């Protein structure tokens, strides 16, 4: 625990749980800005779009950081993108972002070089005064192939980038604070940083939308408010939520 607090630095207050349901749920109980709840093992991890997030004991870095983004409500949809950008920077140049904030890496287990998901992020807004963001981050660090929940996932170890979980924790928190500060200073300009890390821009995609609908097209932009702009046969759409699948040639 002392190592975790030391890695986080004085700007953050860290609470460690050996076992927890969901760190997002725990961090929301008595929310306080700059509090981070870490679980060595999460038993009921929550993912985006009401999915579960499953990680084996001791192999992943799972935590939730409570932050005051310090921006007007109109800019809140960008907060998940800021979090993804921060994690990608902490992992290094190899990491790119599938919209909105899945962090991807390529690696030995990626076969044809297709990039796989190494981190998922769930941001929830609390109606406190000021409103606070619970930024839940799950990074696959040491999982073996057999321990991954889906074939589109990988871990840093499998991608040939073994890291110490505690050091990575400190790096992510540093980049998160720095990225949130950059964002708050110029919300409209943040997307330029994000675009430079995007694996989705320019891709042909299928986007599975909430409510069992999906669209297919080419991604032409991520707009200043974080919306995904897709050219489809039926015109240009700007999406605020959905699950993106990068299509391979011919798909
Ligand atoms: C996704 O669906 O990609 C988002 C996954 C987010 C998982 C993290 S793990 C730490 C935090 N606590 C949760 O219950 N979920 C997030």
GROMACS .gro file of N, CA and C in nm, residues 4 14 28 38 68-69 73 98 120 126 147-148 160 167 192 198 207-208 212 214 221 231 234:
model
   69
    4UNK      N    1   0.211   0.200  -0.338
    4UNK     CA    2   0.109   0.256  -0.428
    4UNK      C    3   0.093   0.406  -0.405
   14UNK      N    4  -0.479   0.747  -0.199
   14UNK     CA    5  -0.502   0.612  -0.252
   14UNK      C    6  -0.562   0.520  -0.146
   28UNK      N    7  -1.763   0.581  -0.573
   28UNK     CA    8  -1.881   0.667  -0.580
   28UNK      C    9  -1.951   0.680  -0.446
   38UNK      N   10  -0.817   0.147  -0.556
   38UNK     CA   11  -0.748   0.042  -0.632
   38UNK      C   12  -0.795  -0.094  -0.579
   68UNK      N   13  -1.225   1.621  -1.063
   68UNK     CA   14  -1.308   1.734  -1.103
   68UNK      C   15  -1.251   1.785  -1.235
   69UNK      N   16  -1.319   1.756  -1.348
   69UNK     CA   17  -1.261   1.796  -1.477
   69UNK      C   18  -1.254   1.948  -1.493
   73UNK      N   19  -2.049   2.168  -1.862
   73UNK     CA   20  -2.120   2.044  -1.894
   73UNK      C   21  -2.105   2.004  -2.041
   98UNK      N   22  -0.884   0.326  -2.989
   98UNK     CA   23  -1.005   0.296  -3.067
   98UNK      C   24  -1.118   0.376  -3.001
  120UNK      N   25  -0.949  -0.090  -2.092
  120UNK     CA   26  -1.084  -0.036  -2.106
  120UNK      C   27  -1.107   0.069  -1.998
  126UNK      N   28  -2.085   1.194  -1.146
  126UNK     CA   29  -2.159   1.201  -1.020
  126UNK      C   30  -2.219   1.341  -1.007
  147UNK      N   31  -0.601  -1.644  -2.008
  147UNK     CA   32  -0.671  -1.565  -1.907
  147UNK      C   33  -0.748  -1.446  -1.966
  148UNK      N   34  -0.738  -1.429  -2.098
  148UNK     CA   35  -0.807  -1.315  -2.160
  148UNK      C   36  -0.952  -1.350  -2.188
  160UNK      N   37   0.467  -0.806  -2.535
  160UNK     CA   38   0.612  -0.788  -2.526
  160UNK      C   39   0.653  -0.663  -2.452
  167UNK      N   40   0.441   0.082  -1.087
  167UNK     CA   41   0.501   0.191  -1.166
  167UNK      C   42   0.403   0.242  -1.271
  192UNK      N   43  -0.727   1.776  -3.072
  192UNK     CA   44  -0.609   1.767  -3.160
  192UNK      C   45  -0.509   1.666  -3.105
  198UNK      N   46  -0.527   0.848  -3.251
  198UNK     CA   47  -0.644   0.769  -3.288
  198UNK      C   48  -0.609   0.659  -3.388
  207UNK      N   49  -2.019   0.033  -3.648
  207UNK     CA   50  -2.043   0.082  -3.512
  207UNK      C   51  -2.174   0.022  -3.462
  208UNK      N   52  -2.163  -0.058  -3.357
  208UNK     CA   53  -2.282  -0.115  -3.295
  208UNK      C   54  -2.336  -0.011  -3.198
  212UNK      N   55  -2.934  -0.221  -3.037
  212UNK     CA   56  -2.931  -0.324  -3.141
  212UNK      C   57  -2.928  -0.274  -3.284
  214UNK      N   58  -2.683  -0.100  -3.601
  214UNK     CA   59  -2.543  -0.075  -3.631
  214UNK      C   60  -2.532   0.000  -3.764
  221UNK      N   61  -1.372   1.198  -3.897
  221UNK     CA   62  -1.327   1.294  -3.795
  221UNK      C   63  -1.370   1.248  -3.656
  231UNK      N   64  -1.878   0.876  -4.243
  231UNK     CA   65  -1.943   0.886  -4.374
  231UNK      C   66  -2.005   0.751  -4.406
  234UNK      N   67  -2.573   0.650  -4.634
  234UNK     CA   68  -2.692   0.734  -4.609
  234UNK      C   69  -2.655   0.874  -4.563
   0.00000   0.00000   0.00000
